[in-house]
Amino acid sequence: MNKLVIDTAKCKACGLCVRACPRNVLALGEHINANGYKYVVAVDEGNCISCACCAINCPDMIISVYKED
């Protein structure tokens, strides 16, 4: 099983992770964080292949990707 951890409080909604995901796991959500940004959420985490493209492309390093047994 794969697991994404997104620090939504630090997300600036740049969308780079959304565009980098080959499986369309991420999207900009509807809720707003304390900084006024619509932060990224996992909309289909079951489709995640743990490639970490999202984490690699995040300029603020707010995404961690884990592969659980």
Coordinates of N, CA and C in Angstrom, one line a residue:
M1 N 0.8 -1.2 0.0 CA 0.0 0.0 0.0 C 0.9 1.2 0.0
N2 N 0.5 2.3 -0.7 CA 1.2 3.5 -0.8 C 0.6 4.6 0.1
K3 N 1.4 5.5 0.5 CA 0.9 6.5 1.4 C 1.5 7.9 1.0
L4 N 0.6 8.9 0.9 CA 1.1 10.2 0.6 C 0.8 11.1 1.9
V5 N 1.8 11.8 2.2 CA 1.6 12.8 3.4 C 1.9 14.2 2.8
I6 N 0.9 15.0 2.9 CA 0.9 16.4 2.4 C 0.8 17.4 3.5
D7 N 1.8 18.2 3.7 CA 1.7 19.3 4.7 C 0.8 20.4 4.1
T8 N -0.5 20.3 4.3 CA -1.4 21.2 3.7 C -1.2 22.7 4.2
A9 N -0.7 22.8 5.4 CA -0.6 24.1 6.0 C 0.5 24.9 5.2
K10 N 1.4 24.2 4.6 CA 2.5 24.9 3.9 C 2.4 25.0 2.4
C11 N 1.3 24.3 1.9 CA 1.1 24.3 0.4 C 0.8 25.6 -0.1
K12 N 1.4 26.0 -1.3 CA 1.1 27.3 -1.9 C 0.3 27.2 -3.2
A13 N -0.2 26.0 -3.4 CA -1.1 25.8 -4.6 C -0.4 26.1 -5.9
C14 N 0.8 25.8 -6.1 CA 1.5 26.0 -7.3 C 1.1 25.0 -8.4
G15 N 0.6 23.9 -8.0 CA 0.1 22.9 -8.9 C 1.2 22.0 -9.6
L16 N 2.5 22.2 -9.3 CA 3.5 21.5 -9.9 C 3.4 20.0 -9.7
C17 N 3.0 19.6 -8.5 CA 2.9 18.2 -8.1 C 1.7 17.6 -8.9
V18 N 0.6 18.4 -9.0 CA -0.5 17.9 -9.7 C -0.2 17.5 -11.2
R19 N 0.6 18.4 -11.8 CA 1.0 18.2 -13.2 C 2.0 17.1 -13.3
A20 N 2.8 16.9 -12.3 CA 3.9 15.9 -12.4 C 3.4 14.4 -12.1
C21 N 2.2 14.3 -11.5 CA 1.7 13.0 -11.2 C 1.2 12.2 -12.5
P22 N 1.9 11.1 -12.8 CA 1.5 10.3 -14.0 C 0.1 9.6 -13.8
R23 N -0.4 9.5 -12.6 CA -1.6 8.7 -12.4 C -2.8 9.6 -11.9
N24 N -2.6 10.9 -12.0 CA -3.7 11.9 -11.6 C -4.2 11.6 -10.2
V25 N -3.3 11.4 -9.3 CA -3.7 11.1 -7.9 C -4.0 12.4 -7.1
L26 N -3.4 13.5 -7.5 CA -3.5 14.8 -6.8 C -4.3 15.8 -7.6
A27 N -4.9 16.7 -6.8 CA -5.7 17.8 -7.3 C -5.7 19.0 -6.3
L28 N -5.9 20.2 -6.8 CA -6.1 21.3 -5.9 C -7.5 21.1 -5.2
G29 N -7.5 21.2 -3.9 CA -8.8 21.0 -3.2 C -9.6 22.3 -3.1
E30 N -10.7 22.2 -2.5 CA -11.6 23.3 -2.3 C -11.4 24.1 -1.0
H31 N -10.8 23.5 -0.1 CA -10.5 24.1 1.2 C -9.3 25.0 1.2
I32 N -9.3 26.0 2.0 CA -8.2 27.0 2.0 C -7.4 26.9 3.3
N33 N -6.0 26.9 3.2 CA -5.2 26.9 4.4 C -5.1 28.3 5.1
A34 N -4.4 28.3 6.1 CA -4.2 29.6 6.9 C -3.5 30.7 6.1
N35 N -2.8 30.3 5.1 CA -2.1 31.3 4.2 C -3.0 31.8 3.0
G36 N -4.2 31.2 2.9 CA -5.1 31.6 1.9 C -5.0 30.9 0.6
Y37 N -4.4 29.7 0.6 CA -4.2 28.9 -0.6 C -5.1 27.7 -0.6
K38 N -5.7 27.3 -1.8 CA -6.4 26.0 -1.9 C -5.3 25.0 -2.0
Y39 N -5.1 24.2 -1.0 CA -4.0 23.2 -1.0 C -4.3 21.9 -1.7
V40 N -3.3 21.2 -2.0 CA -3.3 20.0 -2.8 C -3.8 18.8 -1.9
V41 N -4.7 18.0 -2.5 CA -5.2 16.8 -1.8 C -5.1 15.6 -2.7
A42 N -5.0 14.4 -2.1 CA -5.0 13.2 -2.8 C -6.4 12.8 -3.1
V43 N -6.8 12.8 -4.4 CA -8.2 12.4 -4.8 C -8.3 11.0 -5.1
D44 N -7.2 10.3 -5.4 CA -7.3 8.9 -5.7 C -6.0 8.2 -5.3
E45 N -5.8 8.2 -3.9 CA -4.5 7.7 -3.4 C -4.3 6.2 -3.7
G46 N -5.4 5.4 -3.9 CA -5.3 4.0 -4.3 C -4.6 3.8 -5.6
N47 N -4.6 4.9 -6.5 CA -4.0 4.8 -7.8 C -2.5 5.2 -7.7
C48 N -2.0 5.6 -6.6 CA -0.6 6.0 -6.4 C 0.4 4.8 -6.6
I49 N 1.5 5.1 -7.4 CA 2.5 4.0 -7.6 C 3.8 4.3 -6.8
S50 N 3.7 5.3 -6.0 CA 4.9 5.7 -5.2 C 6.1 6.1 -6.0
C51 N 5.9 6.7 -7.1 CA 7.0 7.2 -8.0 C 7.7 8.4 -7.4
A52 N 7.0 9.1 -6.6 CA 7.5 10.3 -5.9 C 7.7 11.5 -6.8
C53 N 7.1 11.5 -8.0 CA 7.2 12.6 -8.9 C 6.6 13.9 -8.3
C54 N 5.6 13.7 -7.5 CA 5.0 14.9 -6.8 C 6.0 15.5 -5.8
A55 N 6.6 14.6 -5.0 CA 7.5 15.1 -4.0 C 8.7 15.8 -4.6
I56 N 9.2 15.2 -5.7 CA 10.4 15.7 -6.4 C 10.1 17.1 -7.0
N57 N 8.9 17.3 -7.5 CA 8.6 18.5 -8.2 C 8.1 19.6 -7.2
C58 N 7.8 19.3 -6.0 CA 7.3 20.3 -5.0 C 8.5 21.2 -4.6
P59 N 8.4 22.5 -4.9 CA 9.5 23.4 -4.6 C 9.6 23.7 -3.1
D60 N 8.6 23.4 -2.3 CA 8.6 23.6 -0.9 C 8.8 22.3 -0.1
M61 N 8.9 21.2 -0.8 CA 9.2 19.9 -0.1 C 8.1 19.5 0.9
I62 N 6.8 19.7 0.6 CA 5.8 19.4 1.6 C 5.1 18.1 1.4
I63 N 5.6 17.3 0.4 CA 5.0 16.0 0.2 C 6.0 14.9 0.5
S64 N 5.6 13.9 1.2 CA 6.4 12.7 1.5 C 5.6 11.5 0.9
V65 N 6.3 10.6 0.3 CA 5.7 9.4 -0.3 C 6.3 8.2 0.3
Y66 N 5.5 7.3 0.8 CA 5.9 6.0 1.5 C 5.3 4.8 0.8
K67 N 6.0 3.8 0.8 CA 5.5 2.5 0.3 C 5.4 1.6 1.4
E68 N 4.2 1.2 1.8 CA 4.0 0.4 3.0 C 3.8 -1.1 2.5
D69 N 4.2 -2.0 3.4 CA 4.0 -3.4 3.1 C 2.7 -3.9 3.5

